[in-house]
Amino acid sequence: MQHLFKSYLKFIWNSTNAHGVHSPFVFDLVRNCFYDKTNYPEYQILDNYRNSLLQNKNTIEVTDFGAGSRVFKSNTRAINQIAKNAGISPERAKLLFRIVYYFQPKSILEIGTSLGLATSALALNNFSEVTTLEGCPETMKQCQLQLQKCNIHNVTGITGEFSKQLKTYNLQPTTYNLIYFDGNHSKKATLEYFELLLPTIDNETVWIFDDIHWSQEMEEAWEIIKKHPKVTVTIDTFQWGIVFFRSEQVKEDFIVRTDKSFFLDNVLGVKNLWGLLH
């Protein structure tokens, strides 16, 4: 926890808003997507999806292949507690929806479905097909039930350990226009997924890595990704590391604050960390 707290303070010191960004491509993304204040009707569907899970007190047995949980001490977990503590926050879900809306990717891959809070944000459009990978059969089952309730039908769920699925499932030579990495939060696994999925990129591909400051190892993985020769532009929003492979872009790395509400969401997270540290 101390590592996360210190990383956040460093992020605050080094980050900028849209006016500190001198790349037209990134400036437009920050101004027209990150700072977009439109009240999209899809936000209500995201809220309904979340609220339905928060009201579900049933328990499931979770299979965890990743780096583990900082919150849960047992694999028997209540669905509402998973949604509350382990899922994407409401503001980040809205931002994820806006990123998809902004770039309009036709093919999306998600690594780490959980209960589908992020999956729903990725899928709430009429132009994308979403493939989502999840290691735990029980959480995938709950996700599929929720997607059906919300009338979301453009998602294909695949259950199994991520690296095995990426190696054996027919994911390649498919081109994925957007990949959201929210699975095994370890350096080794993150870099393995990175290398396995490089053949699926094109010039317009967008990759989003969740929890890049989760640990020292995840920060090391993020630094390696930033330096990869195929990577041209990266954006560190603290929670996410966003990667672009646009050959026409000068190689640059940005540390950018997102909109005010998302920023406050992170501040509240740090306040909670401060309470845990004392």
Coordinates of C-alpha atoms in Angstrom, one line a residue:
M1 CA 0.0 0.0 0.0
Q2 CA 2.9 2.4 0.8
H3 CA 4.2 1.8 -2.8
L4 CA 0.8 2.8 -4.3
F5 CA 0.5 5.9 -2.1
K6 CA 4.0 7.1 -3.0
S7 CA 3.4 6.4 -6.7
Y8 CA 0.2 8.5 -6.6
L9 CA 2.1 11.5 -5.0
K10 CA 4.7 11.2 -7.8
F11 CA 1.9 11.1 -10.4
I12 CA 0.4 14.2 -9.0
W13 CA 3.7 16.0 -9.1
N14 CA 4.5 15.0 -12.7
S15 CA 1.1 15.0 -14.4
T16 CA -0.5 17.7 -16.5
N17 CA -3.9 18.5 -17.9
A18 CA -4.8 19.0 -21.6
H19 CA -3.1 22.4 -21.8
G20 CA 0.3 20.8 -20.9
V21 CA 0.0 18.4 -23.8
H22 CA 1.8 19.5 -27.0
S23 CA 0.8 16.6 -29.2
P24 CA -2.3 17.4 -31.3
F25 CA -3.4 13.8 -31.3
V26 CA -3.1 13.5 -27.5
F27 CA -4.5 17.0 -26.9
D28 CA -7.6 16.2 -29.0
L29 CA -8.1 12.9 -27.1
V30 CA -7.8 14.5 -23.7
R31 CA -10.0 17.5 -24.6
N32 CA -12.7 15.7 -26.6
C33 CA -12.8 12.3 -24.8
F34 CA -11.2 12.5 -21.3
Y35 CA -12.9 15.8 -20.6
D36 CA -16.1 15.1 -22.5
K37 CA -19.0 16.2 -20.2
T38 CA -21.8 14.8 -22.4
N39 CA -24.4 12.8 -20.3
Y40 CA -24.6 9.8 -22.6
P41 CA -27.8 7.7 -22.2
E42 CA -25.5 4.6 -22.0
Y43 CA -24.4 5.8 -18.6
Q44 CA -27.7 4.8 -17.2
I45 CA -27.3 1.3 -18.5
L46 CA -23.8 1.2 -16.8
D47 CA -25.4 2.3 -13.6
N48 CA -28.2 -0.2 -13.8
Y49 CA -25.7 -3.0 -14.5
R50 CA -23.7 -2.0 -11.4
N51 CA -26.7 -1.5 -9.1
S52 CA -28.0 -4.9 -10.0
L53 CA -24.7 -6.5 -8.9
L54 CA -24.5 -4.4 -5.8
Q55 CA -27.9 -5.7 -4.7
N56 CA -26.9 -9.4 -5.3
K57 CA -25.8 -10.9 -2.0
N58 CA -25.3 -14.4 -3.3
T59 CA -21.8 -15.9 -2.9
I60 CA -19.6 -17.6 -5.5
E61 CA -16.3 -19.5 -5.3
V62 CA -13.8 -17.5 -7.2
T63 CA -10.9 -19.0 -9.1
D64 CA -7.9 -16.6 -9.1
F65 CA -5.0 -17.1 -11.4
G66 CA -3.6 -13.6 -11.0
A67 CA -1.7 -11.6 -8.4
G68 CA -4.4 -12.0 -5.8
S69 CA -6.6 -9.6 -4.0
R70 CA -5.7 -6.9 -1.5
V71 CA -9.3 -6.9 -0.2
F72 CA -10.5 -10.5 0.0
K73 CA -9.0 -13.1 2.2
S74 CA -11.1 -16.0 1.0
N75 CA -12.1 -17.2 -2.5
T76 CA -15.7 -17.5 -1.3
R77 CA -17.0 -14.0 -2.1
A78 CA -20.3 -12.2 -2.2
I79 CA -21.2 -10.8 -5.6
N80 CA -22.0 -7.4 -4.3
Q81 CA -18.7 -7.2 -2.5
I82 CA -16.8 -8.1 -5.7
A83 CA -18.7 -5.4 -7.6
K84 CA -18.0 -2.9 -4.8
N85 CA -14.3 -3.6 -4.2
A86 CA -12.8 -5.3 -7.3
G87 CA -14.7 -3.9 -10.2
I88 CA -14.0 -0.8 -12.3
S89 CA -15.2 2.4 -10.6
P90 CA -18.3 4.2 -12.1
E91 CA -16.2 7.1 -13.4
R92 CA -13.6 4.9 -15.0
A93 CA -16.4 2.8 -16.6
K94 CA -17.8 6.0 -18.2
L95 CA -14.3 7.0 -19.3
L96 CA -13.8 3.5 -20.9
F97 CA -17.1 3.9 -22.7
R98 CA -16.0 7.3 -24.0
I99 CA -12.7 5.9 -25.2
V100 CA -14.5 3.2 -27.2
Y101 CA -17.0 5.8 -28.5
Y102 CA -14.1 8.1 -29.5
F103 CA -12.1 5.5 -31.4
Q104 CA -15.0 3.3 -32.5
P105 CA -13.0 0.1 -32.7
K106 CA -14.6 -2.8 -34.6
S107 CA -12.9 -5.6 -32.7
I108 CA -12.2 -5.4 -28.9
L109 CA -10.4 -7.9 -26.6
E110 CA -10.7 -7.8 -22.9
I111 CA -8.3 -9.8 -20.6
G112 CA -10.0 -10.2 -17.2
T113 CA -13.8 -10.1 -17.3
S114 CA -14.7 -10.5 -13.6
L115 CA -18.4 -9.5 -13.3
G116 CA -18.4 -7.6 -16.5
L117 CA -18.5 -4.0 -15.3
A118 CA -15.8 -3.0 -17.7
T119 CA -17.1 -5.4 -20.3
S120 CA -20.4 -3.6 -20.4
A121 CA -18.6 -0.3 -20.9
L122 CA -16.7 -1.8 -23.8
A123 CA -19.7 -3.3 -25.5
L124 CA -22.3 -0.5 -25.2
N125 CA -22.2 0.5 -28.9
N126 CA -23.4 -0.7 -32.2
F127 CA -20.0 -1.0 -34.0
S128 CA -17.9 -3.3 -31.8
E129 CA -17.6 -7.0 -31.3
V130 CA -16.1 -7.8 -27.9
T131 CA -14.2 -11.0 -26.9
T132 CA -13.5 -11.2 -23.2
L133 CA -11.3 -13.7 -21.3
E134 CA -11.9 -14.8 -17.7
G135 CA -10.1 -17.4 -15.6
C136 CA -13.0 -18.0 -13.2
P137 CA -16.1 -19.8 -14.5
E138 CA -18.4 -18.5 -11.8
T139 CA -17.6 -14.8 -12.4
M140 CA -18.0 -15.3 -16.1
K141 CA -21.4 -16.9 -15.5
Q142 CA -22.5 -13.9 -13.5
C143 CA -21.2 -11.6 -16.2
Q144 CA -23.2 -13.4 -18.9
L145 CA -26.3 -13.2 -16.8
Q146 CA -25.9 -9.5 -16.3
L147 CA -25.2 -8.8 -20.0
Q148 CA -28.4 -10.6 -20.9
K149 CA -30.4 -8.6 -18.4
C150 CA -29.0 -5.4 -19.9
N151 CA -29.7 -6.6 -23.5
I152 CA -26.0 -6.6 -24.5
H153 CA -25.4 -9.2 -27.1
N154 CA -22.1 -8.3 -28.8
V155 CA -19.9 -10.1 -26.3
T156 CA -18.2 -13.5 -26.6
G157 CA -16.9 -14.9 -23.3
I158 CA -14.0 -17.4 -23.1
T159 CA -13.1 -19.1 -19.8
G160 CA -9.7 -20.3 -18.9
E161 CA -6.2 -19.3 -17.9
F162 CA -5.2 -16.3 -19.9
S163 CA -1.8 -17.3 -21.4
K164 CA -3.2 -20.7 -22.4
Q165 CA -6.2 -19.1 -24.1
L166 CA -4.0 -16.5 -25.9
K167 CA -1.8 -19.3 -27.2
T168 CA -4.5 -21.9 -28.1
Y169 CA -7.7 -20.0 -28.9
N170 CA -8.1 -18.6 -32.5
L171 CA -7.2 -15.0 -31.5
Q172 CA -4.6 -14.6 -34.2
P173 CA -4.0 -13.4 -36.9
T174 CA -7.1 -11.4 -35.9
T175 CA -6.5 -7.6 -35.6
Y176 CA -7.8 -6.1 -32.4
N177 CA -8.5 -2.4 -32.6
L178 CA -8.6 -2.1 -28.8
I179 CA -7.4 -4.4 -26.0
Y180 CA -8.2 -3.8 -22.3
F181 CA -5.7 -5.6 -20.0
D182 CA -7.2 -6.1 -16.6
G183 CA -6.1 -9.6 -15.7
N184 CA -3.0 -11.0 -14.0
H185 CA -1.4 -8.0 -12.4
S186 CA 2.2 -9.3 -12.5
K187 CA 5.2 -8.1 -14.5
K188 CA 5.8 -11.6 -16.0
A189 CA 2.2 -12.1 -17.1
T190 CA 1.7 -8.5 -18.4
L191 CA 4.8 -8.7 -20.6
E192 CA 3.9 -12.2 -21.8
Y193 CA 0.4 -10.9 -22.9
F194 CA 2.1 -7.9 -24.5
E195 CA 4.4 -10.1 -26.6
L196 CA 1.7 -12.6 -27.5
L197 CA -0.7 -10.0 -28.7
L198 CA 1.7 -7.8 -30.7
P199 CA 0.9 -9.7 -33.9
T200 CA -2.7 -8.5 -33.6
I201 CA -2.0 -4.7 -33.8
D202 CA -2.4 -2.3 -36.6
N203 CA -1.6 1.4 -36.9
E204 CA -4.8 2.4 -35.2
T205 CA -4.8 -0.1 -32.3
V206 CA -5.3 1.2 -28.7
W207 CA -4.1 -0.8 -25.7
I208 CA -5.2 0.0 -22.1
F209 CA -3.3 -1.5 -19.2
D210 CA -5.1 -1.4 -15.9
D211 CA -3.3 -0.9 -12.6
I212 CA 0.1 0.1 -14.0
H213 CA 1.1 1.4 -10.5
W214 CA -0.3 -1.7 -8.7
S215 CA 3.2 -2.7 -7.6
Q216 CA 6.9 -2.1 -8.3
E217 CA 6.8 -5.0 -10.7
M218 CA 3.9 -3.5 -12.6
E219 CA 5.7 -0.2 -12.9
E220 CA 8.7 -2.0 -14.2
A221 CA 6.5 -3.8 -16.8
W222 CA 5.1 -0.4 -17.8
E223 CA 8.6 1.1 -18.3
I224 CA 9.5 -1.8 -20.5
I225 CA 6.3 -1.4 -22.6
K226 CA 6.9 2.3 -23.0
K227 CA 10.4 1.6 -24.5
H228 CA 9.3 -1.1 -26.9
P229 CA 10.2 0.0 -30.5
K230 CA 6.7 -0.6 -31.8
V231 CA 5.2 1.7 -29.2
T232 CA 5.1 5.3 -30.2
V233 CA 2.8 7.2 -27.8
T234 CA 1.9 6.3 -24.2
I235 CA -0.4 8.1 -21.7
D236 CA -0.2 7.4 -17.9
T237 CA -3.4 8.3 -16.2
F238 CA -2.3 6.7 -13.0
Q239 CA -4.9 4.0 -13.0
W240 CA -4.3 3.2 -16.7
G241 CA -1.4 3.1 -19.1
I242 CA -2.7 3.7 -22.6
V243 CA -0.5 2.6 -25.6
F244 CA -0.6 3.6 -29.3
F245 CA 1.3 2.2 -32.2
R246 CA 0.8 5.0 -34.7
S247 CA 3.8 5.1 -37.0
E248 CA 3.2 8.7 -37.9
Q249 CA 3.6 9.9 -34.3
V250 CA 6.8 11.0 -32.7
K251 CA 7.7 8.7 -29.8
E252 CA 6.4 10.5 -26.6
D253 CA 5.2 9.6 -23.1
F254 CA 2.6 11.6 -21.3
I255 CA 1.4 11.7 -17.7
V256 CA -2.1 13.2 -17.9
R257 CA -4.9 13.9 -15.3
T258 CA -8.3 12.9 -16.6
D259 CA -11.5 14.9 -15.8
K260 CA -12.2 16.3 -12.4
S261 CA -14.5 13.6 -11.2
F262 CA -12.1 10.9 -12.2
F263 CA -9.3 12.8 -10.5
L264 CA -11.3 13.0 -7.3
D265 CA -12.1 9.3 -7.5
N266 CA -8.3 8.7 -7.4
V267 CA -7.9 11.2 -4.5
L268 CA -10.5 9.3 -2.5
G269 CA -8.7 6.1 -3.3
V270 CA -5.5 7.6 -1.9
K271 CA -7.3 8.8 1.2
N272 CA -8.4 5.2 1.8
L273 CA -4.8 4.1 1.4
W274 CA -3.7 6.7 4.0
G275 CA -6.2 5.2 6.4
L276 CA -4.9 1.7 5.8
L277 CA -1.3 2.9 6.4
H278 CA -2.1 4.3 9.9

